[in-house]
Short mmCIF file of C-alpha atoms in Angstrom, two decimals:
data_model
loop_
_atom_site.label_atom_id
_atom_site.label_comp_id
_atom_site.label_asym_id
_atom_site.label_seq_id
_atom_site.Cartn_x
_atom_site.Cartn_y
_atom_site.Cartn_z
CA UNK A 1 148.27 -35.20 37.41
CA UNK A 2 147.82 -31.76 38.95
CA UNK A 3 144.77 -30.99 41.05
CA UNK A 4 142.58 -28.07 40.01
CA UNK A 5 139.76 -26.30 41.78
CA UNK A 6 137.29 -27.11 39.02
CA UNK A 7 137.34 -30.72 37.76
CA UNK A 8 137.99 -31.15 34.05
CA UNK A 9 134.88 -33.23 33.47
CA UNK A 10 131.67 -33.93 35.37
CA UNK A 11 130.15 -37.38 34.77
CA UNK A 12 126.55 -38.54 34.56
CA UNK A 13 126.82 -40.17 37.99
CA UNK A 14 127.73 -36.80 39.52
CA UNK A 15 124.84 -35.02 37.83
CA UNK A 16 122.42 -37.72 38.99
CA UNK A 17 123.66 -37.50 42.58
CA UNK A 18 123.43 -33.71 42.53
CA UNK A 19 119.86 -33.77 41.17
CA UNK A 20 118.79 -36.38 43.71
CA UNK A 21 120.36 -34.39 46.57
CA UNK A 22 118.57 -31.21 45.50
CA UNK A 23 115.23 -32.98 45.00
CA UNK A 24 115.35 -34.75 48.35
CA UNK A 25 116.52 -31.57 50.07
CA UNK A 26 113.64 -29.57 48.64
CA UNK A 27 111.14 -32.22 49.69
CA UNK A 28 112.51 -32.53 53.21
CA UNK A 29 113.52 -28.96 54.04
CA UNK A 30 110.99 -26.62 52.43
CA UNK A 31 107.99 -27.68 54.56
CA UNK A 32 109.78 -27.21 57.93
CA UNK A 33 110.96 -23.76 56.86
CA UNK A 34 107.42 -22.81 55.85
CA UNK A 35 106.11 -24.22 59.15
CA UNK A 36 108.67 -22.09 60.98
CA UNK A 37 107.01 -19.01 59.52
CA UNK A 38 109.27 -18.19 56.59
CA UNK A 39 107.67 -17.04 53.36
CA UNK A 40 107.53 -19.59 50.54
CA UNK A 41 110.27 -17.88 48.49
CA UNK A 42 112.70 -17.79 51.42
CA UNK A 43 111.91 -21.41 52.28
CA UNK A 44 112.69 -22.49 48.73
CA UNK A 45 115.83 -20.35 48.71
CA UNK A 46 117.20 -21.87 51.92
CA UNK A 47 116.17 -25.45 51.10
CA UNK A 48 117.69 -25.28 47.62
CA UNK A 49 120.84 -23.52 48.84
CA UNK A 50 121.50 -26.01 51.62
CA UNK A 51 120.77 -29.14 49.59
CA UNK A 52 122.69 -27.92 46.55
CA UNK A 53 125.67 -26.97 48.72
CA UNK A 54 125.75 -30.46 50.20
CA UNK A 55 125.31 -32.16 46.84
CA UNK A 56 127.84 -30.04 44.98
CA UNK A 57 130.38 -30.34 47.77
CA UNK A 58 129.94 -34.12 47.73
CA UNK A 59 130.41 -34.22 43.96
CA UNK A 60 133.43 -31.90 43.94
CA UNK A 61 135.19 -33.43 46.94
CA UNK A 62 134.41 -37.15 46.74
CA UNK A 63 133.12 -38.25 43.36
CA UNK A 64 134.92 -36.15 40.75
CA UNK A 65 138.53 -36.85 41.56
CA UNK A 66 139.13 -36.86 45.30
CA UNK A 67 141.80 -34.31 46.17
CA UNK A 68 144.66 -34.51 48.65
CA UNK A 69 145.65 -30.85 48.78
CA UNK A 70 143.82 -29.12 51.69
CA UNK A 71 143.93 -25.79 49.89
CA UNK A 72 142.14 -27.23 46.85
CA UNK A 73 139.58 -28.96 49.11
CA UNK A 74 138.81 -25.67 50.84
CA UNK A 75 138.47 -23.81 47.52
CA UNK A 76 136.16 -26.51 46.12
CA UNK A 77 134.01 -26.37 49.24
CA UNK A 78 133.68 -22.59 49.03
CA UNK A 79 133.02 -22.79 45.30
CA UNK A 80 130.20 -25.25 45.97
CA UNK A 81 128.60 -23.06 48.63
CA UNK A 82 128.86 -19.80 46.66
CA UNK A 83 127.59 -21.28 43.39
CA UNK A 84 124.78 -23.12 45.19
CA UNK A 85 123.40 -20.09 46.97
CA UNK A 86 123.80 -17.90 43.87
CA UNK A 87 121.79 -20.34 41.76
CA UNK A 88 119.29 -20.77 44.58
CA UNK A 89 118.79 -17.01 44.73
CA UNK A 90 118.16 -16.84 40.99
CA UNK A 91 115.67 -19.71 41.16
CA UNK A 92 113.76 -18.35 44.15
CA UNK A 93 113.68 -14.62 43.48
CA UNK A 94 114.96 -13.49 40.07
CA UNK A 95 112.94 -15.90 37.93
CA UNK A 96 109.77 -15.04 39.79
CA UNK A 97 107.45 -13.94 37.10
#
Protein backbone atom coordinates (compact mmCIF):
# COMPACT_ATOMS: atom_id res chain seq x y z
CA UNK A 1 0.00 0.00 0.00
CA UNK A 2 1.37 3.42 -0.90
CA UNK A 3 1.74 6.09 1.74
CA UNK A 4 -0.03 9.40 1.21
CA UNK A 5 0.26 12.71 2.99
CA UNK A 6 -3.42 12.70 3.95
CA UNK A 7 -4.75 9.41 5.36
CA UNK A 8 -7.68 7.90 3.49
CA UNK A 9 -9.86 7.64 6.57
CA UNK A 10 -9.84 9.12 10.06
CA UNK A 11 -11.37 6.92 12.78
CA UNK A 12 -13.40 7.76 15.86
CA UNK A 13 -10.42 7.03 18.10
CA UNK A 14 -8.39 9.69 16.28
CA UNK A 15 -11.15 12.28 16.57
CA UNK A 16 -11.53 11.54 20.28
CA UNK A 17 -7.79 11.88 20.89
CA UNK A 18 -7.67 15.13 18.91
CA UNK A 19 -10.60 16.61 20.86
CA UNK A 20 -9.12 15.56 24.19
CA UNK A 21 -5.72 17.04 23.26
CA UNK A 22 -7.30 20.35 22.27
CA UNK A 23 -9.51 20.49 25.38
CA UNK A 24 -6.67 19.70 27.77
CA UNK A 25 -4.37 22.12 25.94
CA UNK A 26 -6.88 24.94 26.23
CA UNK A 27 -7.39 24.26 29.93
CA UNK A 28 -3.68 24.08 30.70
CA UNK A 29 -2.21 26.71 28.37
CA UNK A 30 -4.68 29.59 28.14
CA UNK A 31 -4.38 30.72 31.78
CA UNK A 32 -0.55 30.94 31.77
CA UNK A 33 -0.64 32.95 28.55
CA UNK A 34 -3.19 35.34 30.05
CA UNK A 35 -1.08 35.57 33.23
CA UNK A 36 1.93 36.43 31.06
CA UNK A 37 0.07 39.51 29.87
CA UNK A 38 -1.29 38.38 26.52
CA UNK A 39 -4.81 39.44 25.58
CA UNK A 40 -7.50 36.77 25.83
CA UNK A 41 -7.81 36.33 22.05
CA UNK A 42 -4.07 35.81 21.59
CA UNK A 43 -3.98 33.40 24.53
CA UNK A 44 -6.75 31.31 23.01
CA UNK A 45 -5.07 31.47 19.60
CA UNK A 46 -1.72 30.23 20.91
CA UNK A 47 -3.20 27.60 23.26
CA UNK A 48 -5.46 26.19 20.55
CA UNK A 49 -2.72 26.31 17.90
CA UNK A 50 -0.17 24.52 20.05
CA UNK A 51 -2.52 21.85 21.40
CA UNK A 52 -4.12 21.20 18.02
CA UNK A 53 -0.70 20.93 16.37
CA UNK A 54 0.37 18.34 18.90
CA UNK A 55 -2.89 16.40 18.65
CA UNK A 56 -3.11 16.45 14.87
CA UNK A 57 0.54 15.51 14.50
CA UNK A 58 0.01 12.60 16.89
CA UNK A 59 -3.03 11.44 14.93
CA UNK A 60 -1.40 11.81 11.51
CA UNK A 61 1.96 10.30 12.46
CA UNK A 62 1.13 7.57 14.98
CA UNK A 63 -2.52 6.57 14.99
CA UNK A 64 -3.74 6.81 11.40
CA UNK A 65 -1.31 4.56 9.61
CA UNK A 66 2.23 5.06 10.86
CA UNK A 67 4.48 6.00 7.96
CA UNK A 68 8.02 4.91 7.17
CA UNK A 69 8.88 7.47 4.50
CA UNK A 70 10.63 10.48 6.12
CA UNK A 71 9.37 12.80 3.39
CA UNK A 72 5.75 11.84 4.10
CA UNK A 73 6.33 12.23 7.86
CA UNK A 74 7.69 15.74 7.35
CA UNK A 75 4.78 16.71 5.08
CA UNK A 76 2.24 15.35 7.58
CA UNK A 77 3.89 17.26 10.40
CA UNK A 78 3.83 20.52 8.44
CA UNK A 79 0.24 19.87 7.35
CA UNK A 80 -0.74 19.42 11.00
CA UNK A 81 0.95 22.65 12.09
CA UNK A 82 -0.40 24.79 9.23
CA UNK A 83 -3.97 23.49 9.48
CA UNK A 84 -3.92 23.80 13.28
CA UNK A 85 -2.84 27.42 13.37
CA UNK A 86 -5.17 28.34 10.49
CA UNK A 87 -8.17 26.88 12.31
CA UNK A 88 -6.98 28.43 15.57
CA UNK A 89 -6.82 31.85 13.90
CA UNK A 90 -10.37 31.48 12.59
CA UNK A 91 -11.65 30.41 16.00
CA UNK A 92 -9.90 33.19 17.92
CA UNK A 93 -10.25 36.17 15.61
CA UNK A 94 -12.49 35.69 12.56
CA UNK A 95 -15.52 34.26 14.37
CA UNK A 96 -15.40 37.01 16.95
CA UNK A 97 -18.80 38.52 16.77
